[in-house]
């Protein structure tokens, strides 16, 4: 671990000023991963702007470089991907490191299952504990051969040279990563690959495949494609990540006197569940200047402080706000009354067990929260200072930085280095907006 990361491994945070001004959060993580992947497999040169300079997406770019793809970085947040075509990747003997990124590993499993060389995918301590059977089993049904550690855990050892066959598959859990792994393997399969989802999830893979010229049919909860076509390079403009904007939507909603503008936020409806949940709680968030950028809906969001009250979070919103629960827990813990969350068991297999990590941390700050197997019951109230552990989970760290703005004493937040996976520069942007958060002494 570098000295820099060690120094920044903990934050102290406390009540700052009302959040003010206008800011743009970094590029969308999901879109950035996919832009590099499809750009690499395309014919021609793909220019990606607004690319997330996070550890996760850089890990994915490094994997493709190792596989023989030339990727230039003419300026920060810009990538020029020199596509090698569907069959141009070259295998390497060494393991390919996906870092902390579940998206990277699961989508790569789909791509690599279709190659004529063997590969091994590894990840960091957190990723090494995340379930992979959800992708290896349906990929095996397509003819792939992927060995895991006991319990279906990484590393993934992917055998090349297999002949893949399209399947029709209904996802047992709402997961865009699983859907995308199957669609990407389907690019290399004979026949049609069809995915049905009980709850529609983010559709960036489908939209981007279409933008790269691959014939695909899709609607919420459904996607169908066939193998054997080509991807043609195109330009990708990555919108600002709604999931990163989410921390500021909550912070400005709960800190009295705040009025903040978030610029050019990606508003794909499969991502904006938090907006609906916060509005049910009484938040004052206005969408301004809605427009399309790079084929994705984008808007500026103006958020003003508003007193929030507890709600039963509608279960139908869960997949559309799956990454936003840590931030929502903070809104609930500081709102008036009770908030109930159900149908969110997936939170237990994210970068950390997000139900347990949030419950433990919030209790350390005096909140009243009861964990349930698939959610939590949170009684809103006041928070005091204390010490919380992020368990290396970026979104937990940033959520407690928001909680600290309302706490009566200082909050020490441990194990925060992984914030760089999705939101490099979070502290600087948060401080610019008025929050008090910085490296612990
Ligand atoms: C993602 C899908 C979601 C999400 C993750 C990114 C993607 O994961 O939590 O941050 O880019 O496809 P699941 O598919 O596991 O729900």
Coordinates of C-alpha atoms and ligand atoms in Angstrom, one line a residue:
X1 CA 0.0 0.0 0.0
X2 CA 1.4 3.4 -0.9
X3 CA 2.1 6.0 1.8
X4 CA -0.5 8.2 0.2
X5 CA -3.2 5.7 0.5
X6 CA -2.1 4.8 4.1
X7 CA -2.3 8.5 5.1
X8 CA -5.8 8.8 3.7
X9 CA -7.1 5.5 5.1
X10 CA -9.2 7.3 7.6
X11 CA -11.2 10.5 7.6
X12 CA -12.4 12.8 10.2
X13 CA -15.6 14.6 9.5
X14 CA -18.0 16.9 11.3
X15 CA -20.6 19.5 10.9
X16 CA -19.6 21.9 8.1
X17 CA -21.5 24.7 6.3
X18 CA -24.7 24.4 4.3
X19 CA -23.9 23.0 0.9
X20 CA -23.8 25.6 -1.8
X21 CA -22.8 26.2 -5.4
X22 CA -22.7 24.1 -8.5
X23 CA -20.6 21.0 -9.1
X24 CA -20.1 18.1 -11.5
X25 CA -19.4 14.6 -10.1
X26 CA -17.2 12.2 -12.0
X27 CA -18.3 10.0 -14.9
X28 CA -20.6 7.0 -14.6
X29 CA -18.8 3.8 -13.5
X30 CA -21.1 1.4 -15.3
X31 CA -20.9 3.3 -18.5
X32 CA -17.1 3.7 -18.3
X33 CA -16.5 0.0 -17.8
X34 CA -18.7 -0.9 -20.8
X35 CA -17.2 1.8 -23.0
X36 CA -13.7 0.3 -22.6
X37 CA -15.0 -3.2 -23.1
X38 CA -17.0 -2.6 -26.3
X39 CA -14.4 -0.2 -27.6
X40 CA -11.8 -2.9 -27.2
X41 CA -13.8 -5.4 -29.2
X42 CA -14.9 -3.0 -31.9
X43 CA -13.4 -2.4 -35.3
X44 CA -11.9 1.1 -35.3
X45 CA -11.1 3.7 -32.7
X46 CA -13.5 4.7 -29.9
X47 CA -13.1 8.0 -28.1
X48 CA -14.5 8.0 -24.6
X49 CA -15.1 11.3 -22.9
X50 CA -16.1 11.8 -19.3
X51 CA -14.5 8.5 -18.4
X52 CA -14.4 7.8 -14.7
X53 CA -10.7 8.0 -13.5
X54 CA -11.6 5.6 -10.7
X55 CA -9.6 2.5 -9.6
X56 CA -12.4 0.1 -10.8
X57 CA -12.6 1.4 -14.3
X58 CA -8.9 1.9 -14.6
X59 CA -8.5 -1.8 -13.6
X60 CA -10.8 -2.8 -16.5
X61 CA -8.8 -0.7 -18.9
X62 CA -5.5 -2.3 -17.7
X63 CA -7.0 -5.8 -18.2
X64 CA -7.7 -4.9 -21.9
X65 CA -4.2 -3.4 -22.3
X66 CA -2.8 -6.7 -21.0
X67 CA -4.9 -8.5 -23.6
X68 CA -3.3 -6.4 -26.3
X69 CA -5.6 -3.4 -26.7
X70 CA -3.9 0.0 -27.1
X71 CA -5.7 2.6 -24.9
X72 CA -4.5 6.2 -24.9
X73 CA -5.1 8.8 -22.3
X74 CA -4.8 12.1 -24.1
X75 CA -6.2 13.9 -21.1
X76 CA -7.8 13.1 -17.8
X77 CA -11.2 11.5 -18.2
X78 CA -10.5 10.8 -21.9
X79 CA -9.6 7.5 -23.5
X80 CA -8.9 6.5 -27.0
X81 CA -9.5 2.8 -27.4
X82 CA -7.9 1.2 -30.5
X83 CA -10.4 -1.7 -31.0
X84 CA -8.9 -5.1 -32.0
X85 CA -12.2 -6.6 -33.3
X86 CA -14.2 -9.5 -31.8
X87 CA -11.3 -12.0 -32.2
X88 CA -8.3 -9.7 -31.7
X89 CA -7.7 -10.1 -28.0
X90 CA -4.5 -12.0 -27.1
X91 CA -4.3 -14.2 -24.0
X92 CA -1.7 -13.8 -21.3
X93 CA -0.4 -16.4 -18.8
X94 CA -0.6 -14.1 -15.7
X95 CA -3.8 -13.5 -13.8
X96 CA -5.9 -10.4 -14.8
X97 CA -6.6 -8.2 -11.8
X98 CA -10.1 -6.6 -11.6
X99 CA -9.3 -4.9 -8.3
X100 CA -12.5 -4.1 -6.3
X101 CA -14.8 -4.2 -9.3
X102 CA -17.6 -6.7 -9.4
X103 CA -18.8 -5.2 -12.7
X104 CA -15.3 -5.6 -14.2
X105 CA -15.0 -9.3 -13.1
X106 CA -18.5 -10.4 -14.0
X107 CA -18.7 -8.7 -17.4
X108 CA -15.2 -9.9 -18.3
X109 CA -16.2 -13.4 -17.4
X110 CA -18.8 -13.2 -20.2
X111 CA -16.3 -11.7 -22.7
X112 CA -13.5 -14.1 -21.8
X113 CA -15.7 -17.2 -22.0
X114 CA -15.9 -16.6 -25.7
X115 CA -12.2 -16.4 -26.4
X116 CA -9.9 -19.1 -27.8
X117 CA -7.4 -18.6 -24.9
X118 CA -7.5 -19.4 -21.2
X119 CA -7.6 -16.6 -18.6
X120 CA -7.7 -16.1 -14.9
X121 CA -9.5 -13.3 -13.2
X122 CA -8.6 -12.2 -9.7
X123 CA -9.6 -9.3 -7.4
X124 CA -8.9 -7.6 -4.1
X125 CA -10.0 -9.0 -0.7
X126 CA -13.5 -7.7 -1.0
X127 CA -14.1 -8.9 -4.5
X128 CA -12.6 -12.3 -3.6
X129 CA -15.6 -12.8 -1.2
X130 CA -18.3 -11.9 -3.7
X131 CA -20.6 -14.6 -5.3
X132 CA -19.7 -15.6 -8.8
X133 CA -22.0 -18.6 -9.4
X134 CA -24.6 -16.2 -10.5
X135 CA -22.5 -15.7 -13.7
X136 CA -20.6 -19.0 -13.9
X137 CA -23.7 -21.2 -13.8
X138 CA -25.6 -19.6 -16.7
X139 CA -22.4 -19.2 -18.6
X140 CA -21.8 -22.9 -18.1
X141 CA -25.2 -23.6 -19.5
X142 CA -24.0 -21.7 -22.6
X143 CA -21.1 -24.1 -22.8
X144 CA -18.4 -22.1 -21.0
X145 CA -16.0 -23.8 -18.6
X146 CA -15.2 -21.6 -15.6
X147 CA -13.7 -22.9 -12.4
X148 CA -14.0 -21.0 -9.1
X149 CA -12.8 -21.5 -5.6
X150 CA -15.0 -23.3 -3.1
X151 CA -18.3 -21.5 -2.6
X152 CA -18.3 -20.1 -6.1
X153 CA -15.7 -17.4 -5.2
X154 CA -12.9 -15.8 -7.3
X155 CA -10.4 -16.4 -8.8
X156 CA -12.3 -17.4 -12.0
X157 CA -10.3 -19.8 -14.2
X158 CA -11.9 -19.5 -17.6
X159 CA -11.1 -22.1 -20.3
X160 CA -10.9 -20.8 -23.8
X161 CA -11.7 -22.5 -27.1
X162 CA -15.2 -23.5 -26.0
X163 CA -18.0 -23.4 -28.4
X164 CA -20.9 -21.3 -26.9
X165 CA -24.5 -21.7 -27.6
X166 CA -27.1 -19.0 -26.9
X167 CA -29.7 -19.7 -24.1
X168 CA -32.9 -18.2 -22.9
X169 CA -32.5 -17.4 -19.2
X170 CA -34.6 -15.8 -16.5
X171 CA -32.5 -14.1 -13.9
X172 CA -33.1 -15.4 -10.4
X173 CA -31.8 -12.1 -8.9
X174 CA -32.1 -8.6 -10.3
X175 CA -28.6 -8.0 -11.6
X176 CA -27.4 -6.0 -14.5
X177 CA -24.0 -7.6 -14.1
X178 CA -25.3 -11.1 -14.7
X179 CA -27.5 -9.9 -17.6
X180 CA -24.5 -8.2 -19.2
X181 CA -22.2 -11.2 -18.7
X182 CA -24.7 -13.4 -20.6
X183 CA -25.2 -10.8 -23.4
X184 CA -21.4 -10.4 -23.8
X185 CA -20.9 -14.1 -24.0
X186 CA -23.9 -14.2 -26.4
X187 CA -21.8 -12.1 -28.9
X188 CA -19.7 -15.2 -29.3
X189 CA -22.4 -17.8 -29.2
X190 CA -24.3 -19.7 -31.9
X191 CA -28.0 -18.7 -32.0
X192 CA -29.9 -16.3 -29.8
X193 CA -29.2 -15.3 -26.2
X194 CA -32.4 -14.1 -24.5
X195 CA -32.5 -12.7 -21.0
X196 CA -35.6 -12.1 -18.9
X197 CA -35.5 -10.1 -15.7
X198 CA -38.2 -10.2 -13.0
X199 CA -37.2 -6.6 -12.1
X200 CA -35.7 -4.5 -14.9
X201 CA -32.1 -3.4 -14.2
X202 CA -29.8 -0.9 -15.8
X203 CA -29.7 -1.3 -19.6
X204 CA -26.3 0.3 -20.5
X205 CA -25.0 -2.9 -22.1
X206 CA -28.0 -3.1 -24.4
X207 CA -27.9 0.6 -25.3
X208 CA -24.2 0.6 -25.9
X209 CA -24.3 -2.6 -28.0
X210 CA -26.9 -0.9 -30.2
X211 CA -24.7 2.3 -30.4
X212 CA -21.8 0.1 -31.6
X213 CA -24.1 -1.3 -34.3
X214 CA -24.8 -4.8 -32.9
X215 CA -28.3 -5.9 -33.7
X216 CA -30.2 -6.2 -30.4
X217 CA -33.8 -6.1 -29.2
X218 CA -34.5 -4.9 -25.8
X219 CA -37.2 -3.4 -23.5
X220 CA -37.4 -3.1 -19.7
X221 CA -36.9 -6.7 -18.3
X222 CA -36.0 -8.2 -21.7
X223 CA -33.0 -8.5 -24.1
X224 CA -32.3 -10.7 -27.1
X225 CA -29.3 -10.8 -29.4
X226 CA -27.5 -13.3 -31.7
X227 CA -23.8 -14.0 -32.1
X228 CA -21.6 -13.4 -35.1
X229 CA -21.9 -9.7 -35.9
X230 CA -19.3 -6.9 -35.6
X231 CA -19.0 -3.9 -33.3
X232 CA -18.2 -0.7 -35.0
X233 CA -16.3 2.0 -33.1
X234 CA -18.2 5.0 -32.0
X235 CA -17.8 8.0 -29.6
X236 CA -19.1 7.6 -26.0
X237 CA -19.9 10.6 -23.8
X238 CA -20.1 9.3 -20.3
X239 CA -22.6 11.2 -18.1
X240 CA -21.9 12.1 -14.5
X241 CA -22.6 9.2 -12.2
X242 CA -26.0 9.4 -10.5
X243 CA -24.7 7.2 -7.8
X244 CA -22.0 9.7 -7.0
X245 CA -24.4 12.6 -7.2
X246 CA -26.6 10.7 -4.7
X247 CA -24.3 11.6 -1.8
X248 CA -24.8 15.3 -2.5
X249 CA -28.5 14.9 -3.1
X250 CA -28.8 13.5 0.4
X251 CA -26.3 15.9 2.0
X252 CA -28.0 19.0 0.6
X253 CA -31.4 17.6 1.5
X254 CA -30.5 17.1 5.2
X255 CA -28.2 20.0 6.0
X256 CA -30.3 23.1 6.8
X257 CA -29.7 26.1 4.5
X258 CA -28.3 24.1 1.6
X259 CA -28.9 24.8 -2.0
X260 CA -26.8 22.9 -4.5
X261 CA -26.8 22.3 -8.2
X262 CA -25.4 19.1 -9.7
X263 CA -24.5 19.3 -13.3
X264 CA -25.2 16.9 -16.2
X265 CA -26.2 14.0 -14.0
X266 CA -27.1 10.7 -15.8
X267 CA -30.9 10.2 -15.4
X268 CA -31.3 6.7 -16.8
X269 CA -34.6 5.6 -15.2
X270 CA -33.0 2.4 -14.0
X271 CA -30.7 4.5 -11.8
X272 CA -32.8 7.2 -10.3
X273 CA -34.9 5.3 -7.7
X274 CA -33.3 7.4 -4.9
X275 CA -34.8 10.5 -6.4
X276 CA -38.3 9.0 -6.1
X277 CA -37.5 7.7 -2.5
X278 CA -36.2 11.1 -1.4
X279 CA -39.2 12.9 -2.9
X280 CA -41.5 10.5 -1.0
X281 CA -39.6 11.6 2.2
X282 CA -40.3 15.3 1.3
X283 CA -37.1 16.3 -0.5
X284 CA -37.0 19.4 -2.7
X285 CA -35.1 18.3 -5.8
X286 CA -35.8 19.9 -9.2
X287 CA -34.7 18.5 -12.6
X288 CA -33.5 21.4 -14.8
X289 CA -32.5 21.4 -18.4
X290 CA -33.3 17.8 -19.2
X291 CA -31.5 16.7 -22.4
X292 CA -29.8 13.7 -24.1
X293 CA -26.0 13.3 -24.1
X294 CA -24.4 10.4 -25.8
X295 CA -27.8 8.6 -26.0
X296 CA -28.4 8.9 -22.3
X297 CA -30.9 11.2 -20.5
X298 CA -29.1 13.8 -18.5
X299 CA -30.3 16.7 -16.3
X300 CA -29.0 19.3 -13.9
X301 CA -30.4 18.7 -10.4
X302 CA -31.1 21.5 -8.0
X303 CA -31.5 20.4 -4.4
X304 CA -32.6 22.5 -1.5
X305 CA -32.7 21.6 2.2
X306 CA -36.1 20.2 3.2
X307 CA -37.2 18.5 6.4
X308 CA -37.5 14.8 5.6
X309 CA -39.9 12.2 7.1
X310 CA -39.6 8.5 7.3
X311 CA -41.3 6.2 4.6
X312 CA -41.8 2.6 3.7
X313 CA -39.5 2.4 0.7
X314 CA -41.5 0.8 -2.1
X315 CA -39.9 -2.5 -3.0
X316 CA -40.4 -1.8 -6.7
X317 CA -37.8 1.0 -6.3
X318 CA -35.1 -1.3 -5.0
X319 CA -33.3 -2.3 -8.2
X320 CA -33.4 1.3 -9.4
X321 CA -31.5 2.5 -6.3
X322 CA -29.5 -0.6 -5.4
X323 CA -26.2 1.4 -5.0
X324 CA -27.9 4.2 -3.1
X325 CA -29.0 2.5 0.1
X326 CA -26.0 3.6 2.2
X327 CA -26.9 7.2 1.4
X328 CA -30.6 6.5 2.0
X329 CA -29.9 5.0 5.4
X330 CA -28.4 8.4 6.4
X331 CA -31.4 10.3 5.2
X332 CA -33.6 7.9 7.1
X333 CA -31.5 8.1 10.3
X334 CA -31.9 11.9 10.4
X335 CA -35.5 12.1 9.2
X336 CA -38.6 12.4 11.3
X337 CA -40.2 9.1 12.1
X338 CA -39.7 5.5 10.8
X339 CA -38.3 4.3 7.5
X340 CA -38.7 0.6 6.5
X341 CA -36.6 -1.0 3.8
X342 CA -37.6 -4.5 2.5
X343 CA -36.6 -6.7 -0.5
X344 CA -33.0 -5.5 -0.5
X345 CA -31.1 -8.7 0.4
X346 CA -28.7 -8.0 -2.4
X347 CA -27.2 -5.4 -0.2
X348 CA -25.6 -8.1 1.8
X349 CA -23.3 -9.2 -1.2
X350 CA -22.1 -5.8 -2.3
X351 CA -18.6 -4.4 -1.6
X352 CA -19.4 -5.1 2.0
X353 CA -22.6 -6.4 3.7
X354 CA -24.2 -3.0 3.4
X355 CA -27.1 -3.7 5.8
X356 CA -24.7 -4.9 8.6
X357 CA -22.1 -2.2 7.9
X358 CA -24.6 0.6 7.9
X359 CA -26.4 -0.7 11.0
X360 CA -23.2 -1.0 13.0
X361 CA -21.9 2.4 12.0
X362 CA -25.2 4.2 12.5
X363 CA -25.6 2.6 16.0
X364 CA -22.1 3.8 16.9
X365 CA -23.4 7.3 16.2
X366 CA -26.5 6.8 18.4
X367 CA -29.1 5.9 15.7
X368 CA -31.9 3.5 16.3
X369 CA -31.8 0.9 13.6
X370 CA -32.9 -2.8 13.5
X371 CA -31.5 -5.0 10.8
X372 CA -33.7 -7.5 9.0
X373 CA -32.6 -10.2 6.6
X374 CA -33.5 -8.1 3.6
X375 CA -33.5 -4.6 4.9
X376 CA -33.8 -2.4 8.0
X377 CA -36.1 -0.5 10.2
X378 CA -34.7 2.9 11.0
X379 CA -36.2 5.4 13.6
X380 CA -35.0 8.9 12.6
X381 CA -33.4 11.0 15.3
X382 CA -30.2 12.8 16.2
X383 CA -26.6 11.6 15.8
X384 CA -23.6 12.0 18.0
X385 CA -19.9 11.8 17.2
X386 CA -18.0 8.5 17.2
X387 CA -16.0 6.0 15.2
X388 CA -17.3 4.0 12.3
X389 CA -15.6 1.4 10.0
X390 CA -16.3 1.5 6.3
X391 CA -15.0 -2.0 5.8
X392 CA -13.3 -0.9 2.6
X393 CA -16.6 0.0 1.0
X394 CA -16.5 3.3 -0.9
X395 CA -20.2 4.1 -0.6
X396 CA -20.2 3.4 3.1
X397 CA -17.4 5.8 3.7
X398 CA -19.0 8.6 1.7
X399 CA -22.4 8.0 3.4
X400 CA -20.9 8.5 6.9
X401 CA -19.2 11.7 5.7
X402 CA -22.7 13.0 5.2
X403 CA -23.9 11.7 8.5
X404 CA -21.1 13.5 10.2
X405 CA -22.4 16.9 8.9
X406 CA -25.4 16.4 11.2
X407 CA -23.6 14.8 14.2
X408 CA -23.1 16.7 17.4
X409 CA -19.5 15.6 17.6
X410 CA -16.6 14.6 15.3
X411 CA -16.9 11.3 13.4
X412 CA -13.8 9.2 12.5
X413 CA -14.4 7.1 9.4
X414 CA -12.0 4.2 9.0
X415 CA -10.9 2.2 5.9
X416 CA -11.8 4.8 3.3
X417 CA -9.1 4.3 0.7
X418 CA -11.5 2.5 -1.7
X419 CA -13.4 5.7 -2.2
X420 CA -11.0 6.1 -5.1
X421 CA -12.7 3.1 -6.8
X422 CA -15.7 5.2 -7.8
X423 CA -15.2 8.8 -6.7
X424 CA -11.6 10.0 -6.8
X425 CA -11.5 13.5 -5.3
X426 CA -14.7 13.1 -3.2
X427 CA -13.3 15.0 -0.2
X428 CA -12.2 18.0 -2.2
X429 CA -15.5 18.3 -4.0
X430 CA -17.4 17.8 -0.7
X431 CA -15.3 20.4 1.0
X432 CA -15.9 22.8 -1.9
X433 CA -19.6 22.4 -1.4
X434 CA -19.3 23.1 2.3
X435 CA -18.9 19.8 4.0
X436 CA -16.3 19.2 6.6
X437 CA -14.4 16.0 5.7
X438 CA -10.7 15.3 5.4
X439 CA -7.8 13.0 6.2
X440 CA -7.7 11.9 9.8
X441 CA -4.7 13.2 11.8
Ligands
LIG1 C1 -23.7 -2.6 -12.0 C2 -24.8 -3.4 -11.5 C3 -25.2 -3.5 -10.1 C4 -24.6 -2.3 -9.3 C5 -23.1 -2.1 -9.6 C6 -22.9 -1.8 -11.1 C7 -23.4 -2.6 -13.4 O1 -24.7 -4.7 -9.6 O2 -24.7 -2.6 -7.9 O3 -22.6 -1.1 -8.8 O4 -22.6 -1.8 -13.9 O5 -23.9 -3.5 -14.1 P1 -25.6 -6.0 -9.7 O6 -25.8 -6.4 -11.1 O7 -24.9 -7.1 -8.9 O8 -26.9 -5.7 -9.0

